[in-house]
Amino acid sequence: MVLRVSNLEISRGGRAVLEGVSFALAPGAALILRGPNGVGKTTLLRTVAGLQEAEAGEITGAGESMAYAGHSDGLKSMLTVAENLQFWAAVFGRSEIEAALAAFDLRELAGRLAGSLSAGQKRRLGLARLMVTGRAIWVLDEPTVSLDAASVGLFAAAVRGHLAQGGSALMATHIDLGLEEAAVLDLSAFRARPRAAQGDEAFL
């Protein structure tokens, strides 16, 4: 299924931040969003993921085919690594977690409580959740935060594997993941134009 974003306009805190954003993401493809801090990358990803409404435009091909990973790792601290993955797999009607444990080097940590993990280990576990969802479209906001170089490599390999199986990935990241096949979209070109004050608001 192709994810299509057409002429999207989005706001943050009541102020338009991006307008005219359009792109298509086909199966097997990855798109990396770039732009300076505050340009609207997170806001765009949250809108695509259905966590907030767009001011204008259209998003198609998302819905039940999407898995979103934001800044929060989404872990239950009193469950083990394996139990966290089993929980999320069950949420999506699945049960297989071994591939996710292996992909993110979590097998030796499977019995450890999530709350006792380091920041990097928690991030790996949070990203491993994507693999147990069975969803085709991964939407990722700064996925490599807290990861060392080796863990970034594991993540990049997981993305490549997902793409090879016909999945797709939409990511905001400043890290070079070595995904030469990924397209890049600089959101700076879609900054919303300043809106003139209307009526008496100019005197407030």
PDB file of C-alpha atoms in Angstrom:
ATOM      1  CA  MET A   1       0.000   0.000   0.000  1.00  0.00           C
ATOM      2  CA  VAL A   2       1.289   3.449  -0.928  1.00  0.00           C
ATOM      3  CA  LEU A   3       1.235   6.190   1.707  1.00  0.00           C
ATOM      4  CA  ARG A   4       0.301   9.479   0.039  1.00  0.00           C
ATOM      5  CA  VAL A   5       0.444  12.935   1.567  1.00  0.00           C
ATOM      6  CA  SER A   6      -1.137  15.636  -0.579  1.00  0.00           C
ATOM      7  CA  ASN A   7      -0.893  19.399  -0.067  1.00  0.00           C
ATOM      8  CA  LEU A   8      -0.808  19.001   3.712  1.00  0.00           C
ATOM      9  CA  GLU A   9      -0.971  21.984   6.048  1.00  0.00           C
ATOM     10  CA  ILE A  10      -0.222  21.459   9.732  1.00  0.00           C
ATOM     11  CA  SER A  11      -0.112  23.618  12.849  1.00  0.00           C
ATOM     12  CA  ARG A  12       1.597  23.514  16.234  1.00  0.00           C
ATOM     13  CA  GLY A  13       0.178  25.431  19.166  1.00  0.00           C
ATOM     14  CA  GLY A  14      -2.368  27.114  16.928  1.00  0.00           C
ATOM     15  CA  ARG A  15       0.286  28.417  14.522  1.00  0.00           C
ATOM     16  CA  ALA A  16       0.773  27.058  10.996  1.00  0.00           C
ATOM     17  CA  VAL A  17       4.231  25.533  10.627  1.00  0.00           C
ATOM     18  CA  LEU A  18       4.142  23.660   7.298  1.00  0.00           C
ATOM     19  CA  GLU A  19       2.020  23.968   4.179  1.00  0.00           C
ATOM     20  CA  GLY A  20       1.872  22.318   0.778  1.00  0.00           C
ATOM     21  CA  VAL A  21       3.662  19.151   1.913  1.00  0.00           C
ATOM     22  CA  SER A  22       3.239  16.379  -0.655  1.00  0.00           C
ATOM     23  CA  PHE A  23       4.995  13.034  -1.093  1.00  0.00           C
ATOM     24  CA  ALA A  24       4.332   9.371  -1.800  1.00  0.00           C
ATOM     25  CA  LEU A  25       5.925   6.411  -0.035  1.00  0.00           C
ATOM     26  CA  ALA A  26       5.701   3.111  -1.898  1.00  0.00           C
ATOM     27  CA  PRO A  27       6.275  -0.414  -0.538  1.00  0.00           C
ATOM     28  CA  GLY A  28       9.981  -1.128  -0.211  1.00  0.00           C
ATOM     29  CA  ALA A  29      10.876   2.567   0.022  1.00  0.00           C
ATOM     30  CA  ALA A  30      12.182   4.819   2.783  1.00  0.00           C
ATOM     31  CA  LEU A  31      11.877   8.597   3.105  1.00  0.00           C
ATOM     32  CA  ILE A  32      14.002  10.631   5.506  1.00  0.00           C
ATOM     33  CA  LEU A  33      12.720  14.031   6.653  1.00  0.00           C
ATOM     34  CA  ARG A  34      15.316  16.739   7.183  1.00  0.00           C
ATOM     35  CA  GLY A  35      15.227  20.318   8.380  1.00  0.00           C
ATOM     36  CA  PRO A  36      16.345  22.466  11.317  1.00  0.00           C
ATOM     37  CA  ASN A  37      14.959  22.068  14.820  1.00  0.00           C
ATOM     38  CA  GLY A  38      11.451  23.450  15.034  1.00  0.00           C
ATOM     39  CA  VAL A  39      10.693  23.202  11.336  1.00  0.00           C
ATOM     40  CA  GLY A  40       7.837  20.755  12.008  1.00  0.00           C
ATOM     41  CA  LYS A  41       9.232  17.247  11.530  1.00  0.00           C
ATOM     42  CA  THR A  42       7.657  15.837  14.681  1.00  0.00           C
ATOM     43  CA  THR A  43       4.383  17.623  14.011  1.00  0.00           C
ATOM     44  CA  LEU A  44       4.263  16.182  10.507  1.00  0.00           C
ATOM     45  CA  LEU A  45       4.973  12.647  11.703  1.00  0.00           C
ATOM     46  CA  ARG A  46       2.317  12.902  14.430  1.00  0.00           C
ATOM     47  CA  THR A  47      -0.175  14.113  11.840  1.00  0.00           C
ATOM     48  CA  VAL A  48       0.641  11.291   9.434  1.00  0.00           C
ATOM     49  CA  ALA A  49       0.294   8.832  12.318  1.00  0.00           C
ATOM     50  CA  GLY A  50      -3.171  10.178  13.118  1.00  0.00           C
ATOM     51  CA  LEU A  51      -2.240  11.661  16.488  1.00  0.00           C
ATOM     52  CA  GLN A  52      -3.351  15.143  15.490  1.00  0.00           C
ATOM     53  CA  GLU A  53      -5.512  16.683  12.798  1.00  0.00           C
ATOM     54  CA  ALA A  54      -4.217  18.427   9.690  1.00  0.00           C
ATOM     55  CA  GLU A  55      -5.441  21.926   8.914  1.00  0.00           C
ATOM     56  CA  ALA A  56      -5.766  21.069   5.221  1.00  0.00           C
ATOM     57  CA  GLY A  57      -4.722  18.423   2.718  1.00  0.00           C
ATOM     58  CA  GLU A  58      -5.121  14.678   2.585  1.00  0.00           C
ATOM     59  CA  ILE A  59      -3.364  11.560   3.877  1.00  0.00           C
ATOM     60  CA  THR A  60      -4.218   8.208   2.306  1.00  0.00           C
ATOM     61  CA  GLY A  61      -2.881   4.675   2.643  1.00  0.00           C
ATOM     62  CA  ALA A  62      -2.085   4.920   6.355  1.00  0.00           C
ATOM     63  CA  GLY A  63      -4.607   3.805   8.974  1.00  0.00           C
ATOM     64  CA  GLU A  64      -4.280   0.216  10.151  1.00  0.00           C
ATOM     65  CA  SER A  65      -1.104  -0.394   8.129  1.00  0.00           C
ATOM     66  CA  MET A  66       1.028   1.974  10.235  1.00  0.00           C
ATOM     67  CA  ALA A  67       3.193   1.660  13.355  1.00  0.00           C
ATOM     68  CA  TYR A  68       4.500   4.830  15.034  1.00  0.00           C
ATOM     69  CA  ALA A  69       7.551   5.209  17.281  1.00  0.00           C
ATOM     70  CA  GLY A  70       8.009   8.645  18.835  1.00  0.00           C
ATOM     71  CA  HIS A  71      10.293  10.014  21.526  1.00  0.00           C
ATOM     72  CA  SER A  72       8.790   7.749  24.197  1.00  0.00           C
ATOM     73  CA  ASP A  73       9.953   4.124  24.195  1.00  0.00           C
ATOM     74  CA  GLY A  74       6.479   2.937  25.242  1.00  0.00           C
ATOM     75  CA  LEU A  75       7.751   0.359  27.744  1.00  0.00           C
ATOM     76  CA  LYS A  76       6.239  -1.123  30.887  1.00  0.00           C
ATOM     77  CA  SER A  77       9.025  -0.926  33.464  1.00  0.00           C
ATOM     78  CA  MET A  78       7.808  -3.839  35.615  1.00  0.00           C
ATOM     79  CA  LEU A  79       7.670  -6.252  32.680  1.00  0.00           C
ATOM     80  CA  THR A  80      10.724  -8.008  31.300  1.00  0.00           C
ATOM     81  CA  VAL A  81      12.112  -7.337  27.857  1.00  0.00           C
ATOM     82  CA  ALA A  82      10.402 -10.448  26.498  1.00  0.00           C
ATOM     83  CA  GLU A  83       7.129  -9.644  28.277  1.00  0.00           C
ATOM     84  CA  ASN A  84       7.106  -6.145  26.792  1.00  0.00           C
ATOM     85  CA  LEU A  85       7.455  -7.552  23.299  1.00  0.00           C
ATOM     86  CA  GLN A  86       4.848 -10.219  23.987  1.00  0.00           C
ATOM     87  CA  PHE A  87       2.474  -7.523  25.224  1.00  0.00           C
ATOM     88  CA  TRP A  88       2.873  -5.421  22.078  1.00  0.00           C
ATOM     89  CA  ALA A  89       2.678  -8.443  19.804  1.00  0.00           C
ATOM     90  CA  ALA A  90      -0.631  -9.415  21.445  1.00  0.00           C
ATOM     91  CA  VAL A  91      -1.971  -5.881  20.981  1.00  0.00           C
ATOM     92  CA  PHE A  92      -1.518  -6.364  17.235  1.00  0.00           C
ATOM     93  CA  GLY A  93      -2.842  -9.933  17.229  1.00  0.00           C
ATOM     94  CA  ARG A  94       0.558 -11.562  16.914  1.00  0.00           C
ATOM     95  CA  SER A  95       2.866 -13.697  19.060  1.00  0.00           C
ATOM     96  CA  GLU A  96       6.307 -13.984  17.409  1.00  0.00           C
ATOM     97  CA  ILE A  97       9.055 -12.019  19.181  1.00  0.00           C
ATOM     98  CA  GLU A  98      12.242 -14.014  18.498  1.00  0.00           C
ATOM     99  CA  ALA A  99      13.132 -12.131  15.317  1.00  0.00           C
ATOM    100  CA  ALA A 100      12.811  -8.807  17.142  1.00  0.00           C
ATOM    101  CA  LEU A 101      14.975 -10.000  20.054  1.00  0.00           C
ATOM    102  CA  ALA A 102      17.671 -11.139  17.615  1.00  0.00           C
ATOM    103  CA  ALA A 103      17.544  -8.060  15.382  1.00  0.00           C
ATOM    104  CA  PHE A 104      18.165  -5.674  18.280  1.00  0.00           C
ATOM    105  CA  ASP A 105      20.575  -7.900  20.229  1.00  0.00           C
ATOM    106  CA  LEU A 106      18.143  -8.345  23.123  1.00  0.00           C
ATOM    107  CA  ARG A 107      18.240 -12.113  23.642  1.00  0.00           C
ATOM    108  CA  GLU A 108      20.596 -11.935  26.636  1.00  0.00           C
ATOM    109  CA  LEU A 109      18.356  -9.234  28.161  1.00  0.00           C
ATOM    110  CA  ALA A 110      15.076 -11.066  27.559  1.00  0.00           C
ATOM    111  CA  GLY A 111      14.516 -11.842  31.236  1.00  0.00           C
ATOM    112  CA  ARG A 112      15.549  -8.438  32.603  1.00  0.00           C
ATOM    113  CA  LEU A 113      13.002  -5.884  33.779  1.00  0.00           C
ATOM    114  CA  ALA A 114      12.654  -3.025  31.315  1.00  0.00           C
ATOM    115  CA  GLY A 115      12.973  -0.517  34.145  1.00  0.00           C
ATOM    116  CA  SER A 116      16.498  -1.712  34.867  1.00  0.00           C
ATOM    117  CA  LEU A 117      17.803  -1.182  31.339  1.00  0.00           C
ATOM    118  CA  SER A 118      20.142   1.590  30.240  1.00  0.00           C
ATOM    119  CA  ALA A 119      18.796   4.369  28.025  1.00  0.00           C
ATOM    120  CA  GLY A 120      20.265   2.757  24.918  1.00  0.00           C
ATOM    121  CA  GLN A 121      18.887  -0.671  25.794  1.00  0.00           C
ATOM    122  CA  LYS A 122      15.442   0.827  26.367  1.00  0.00           C
ATOM    123  CA  ARG A 123      15.624   2.507  22.988  1.00  0.00           C
ATOM    124  CA  ARG A 124      16.534  -0.767  21.289  1.00  0.00           C
ATOM    125  CA  LEU A 125      13.602  -2.457  22.987  1.00  0.00           C
ATOM    126  CA  GLY A 126      11.300   0.398  22.005  1.00  0.00           C
ATOM    127  CA  LEU A 127      12.352   0.040  18.377  1.00  0.00           C
ATOM    128  CA  ALA A 128      12.062  -3.754  18.514  1.00  0.00           C
ATOM    129  CA  ARG A 129       8.354  -3.225  19.172  1.00  0.00           C
ATOM    130  CA  LEU A 130       7.990  -2.211  15.518  1.00  0.00           C
ATOM    131  CA  MET A 131       8.969  -5.673  14.361  1.00  0.00           C
ATOM    132  CA  VAL A 132       6.251  -7.431  16.358  1.00  0.00           C
ATOM    133  CA  THR A 133       3.413  -5.253  15.060  1.00  0.00           C
ATOM    134  CA  GLY A 134       3.281  -6.738  11.572  1.00  0.00           C
ATOM    135  CA  ARG A 135       2.523  -3.251  10.245  1.00  0.00           C
ATOM    136  CA  ALA A 136       3.842  -2.332   6.785  1.00  0.00           C
ATOM    137  CA  ILE A 137       4.531   1.384   7.306  1.00  0.00           C
ATOM    138  CA  TRP A 138       6.954   2.450  10.042  1.00  0.00           C
ATOM    139  CA  VAL A 139       6.779   6.107  11.096  1.00  0.00           C
ATOM    140  CA  LEU A 140       9.817   7.009  13.205  1.00  0.00           C
ATOM    141  CA  ASP A 141      10.704  10.217  15.024  1.00  0.00           C
ATOM    142  CA  GLU A 142      14.440  10.486  15.802  1.00  0.00           C
ATOM    143  CA  PRO A 143      14.732   6.699  16.230  1.00  0.00           C
ATOM    144  CA  THR A 144      18.470   6.684  16.973  1.00  0.00           C
ATOM    145  CA  VAL A 145      18.354   8.862  20.123  1.00  0.00           C
ATOM    146  CA  SER A 146      20.445   7.213  22.901  1.00  0.00           C
ATOM    147  CA  LEU A 147      21.884   4.601  20.524  1.00  0.00           C
ATOM    148  CA  ASP A 148      25.610   3.958  20.155  1.00  0.00           C
ATOM    149  CA  ALA A 149      27.162   3.319  16.745  1.00  0.00           C
ATOM    150  CA  ALA A 150      26.693  -0.443  16.938  1.00  0.00           C
ATOM    151  CA  SER A 151      23.019  -0.071  17.860  1.00  0.00           C
ATOM    152  CA  VAL A 152      22.477   2.418  15.032  1.00  0.00           C
ATOM    153  CA  GLY A 153      23.817  -0.314  12.748  1.00  0.00           C
ATOM    154  CA  LEU A 154      21.308  -2.805  14.167  1.00  0.00           C
ATOM    155  CA  PHE A 155      18.490  -0.348  13.572  1.00  0.00           C
ATOM    156  CA  ALA A 156      19.590   0.344   9.995  1.00  0.00           C
ATOM    157  CA  ALA A 157      19.739  -3.404   9.328  1.00  0.00           C
ATOM    158  CA  ALA A 158      16.220  -3.823  10.732  1.00  0.00           C
ATOM    159  CA  VAL A 159      14.948  -1.076   8.433  1.00  0.00           C
ATOM    160  CA  ARG A 160      16.658  -2.690   5.429  1.00  0.00           C
ATOM    161  CA  GLY A 161      15.064  -6.012   6.301  1.00  0.00           C
ATOM    162  CA  HIS A 162      11.666  -4.358   6.620  1.00  0.00           C
ATOM    163  CA  LEU A 163      12.047  -2.685   3.206  1.00  0.00           C
ATOM    164  CA  ALA A 164      13.198  -5.955   1.622  1.00  0.00           C
ATOM    165  CA  GLN A 165       9.968  -7.566   2.773  1.00  0.00           C
ATOM    166  CA  GLY A 166       7.869  -4.885   1.101  1.00  0.00           C
ATOM    167  CA  GLY A 167       7.509  -2.570   4.071  1.00  0.00           C
ATOM    168  CA  SER A 168       8.215   1.159   4.044  1.00  0.00           C
ATOM    169  CA  ALA A 169       9.647   3.691   6.488  1.00  0.00           C
ATOM    170  CA  LEU A 170       9.107   7.412   7.065  1.00  0.00           C
ATOM    171  CA  MET A 171      11.765   8.826   9.389  1.00  0.00           C
ATOM    172  CA  ALA A 172      12.961  12.083  10.875  1.00  0.00           C
ATOM    173  CA  THR A 173      16.631  11.742  11.773  1.00  0.00           C
ATOM    174  CA  HIS A 174      19.856  13.744  11.622  1.00  0.00           C
ATOM    175  CA  ILE A 175      21.962  10.569  11.687  1.00  0.00           C
ATOM    176  CA  ASP A 176      23.384   9.072   8.504  1.00  0.00           C
ATOM    177  CA  LEU A 177      21.979   5.552   8.564  1.00  0.00           C
ATOM    178  CA  GLY A 178      23.809   4.467   5.447  1.00  0.00           C
ATOM    179  CA  LEU A 179      20.520   3.830   3.668  1.00  0.00           C
ATOM    180  CA  GLU A 180      21.615   4.960   0.223  1.00  0.00           C
ATOM    181  CA  GLU A 181      18.284   3.851  -1.197  1.00  0.00           C
ATOM    182  CA  ALA A 182      16.342   6.246   1.035  1.00  0.00           C
ATOM    183  CA  ALA A 183      14.977   9.474  -0.462  1.00  0.00           C
ATOM    184  CA  VAL A 184      15.362  12.728   1.476  1.00  0.00           C
ATOM    185  CA  LEU A 185      12.769  15.494   1.860  1.00  0.00           C
ATOM    186  CA  ASP A 186      13.891  18.835   3.309  1.00  0.00           C
ATOM    187  CA  LEU A 187      10.891  20.374   5.059  1.00  0.00           C
ATOM    188  CA  SER A 188      12.450  23.833   5.013  1.00  0.00           C
ATOM    189  CA  ALA A 189      10.902  24.312   1.575  1.00  0.00           C
ATOM    190  CA  PHE A 190       7.433  23.906   3.096  1.00  0.00           C
ATOM    191  CA  ARG A 191       7.615  26.431   5.925  1.00  0.00           C
ATOM    192  CA  ALA A 192       4.255  28.138   6.318  1.00  0.00           C
ATOM    193  CA  ARG A 193       4.158  31.743   5.192  1.00  0.00           C
ATOM    194  CA  PRO A 194       3.476  34.350   7.903  1.00  0.00           C
ATOM    195  CA  ARG A 195      -0.218  35.064   8.191  1.00  0.00           C
ATOM    196  CA  ALA A 196      -1.332  38.678   8.386  1.00  0.00           C
ATOM    197  CA  ALA A 197      -3.367  39.625  11.445  1.00  0.00           C
ATOM    198  CA  GLN A 198      -7.039  40.014  10.695  1.00  0.00           C
ATOM    199  CA  GLY A 199      -9.396  42.781  11.761  1.00  0.00           C
ATOM    200  CA  ASP A 200      -8.912  44.294  15.193  1.00  0.00           C
ATOM    201  CA  GLU A 201      -6.332  41.616  16.106  1.00  0.00           C
ATOM    202  CA  ALA A 202      -3.644  43.912  14.684  1.00  0.00           C
ATOM    203  CA  PHE A 203      -4.247  46.290  17.612  1.00  0.00           C
ATOM    204  CA  LEU A 204      -4.193  43.662  20.400  1.00  0.00           C
TER     205      LEU A 204
END
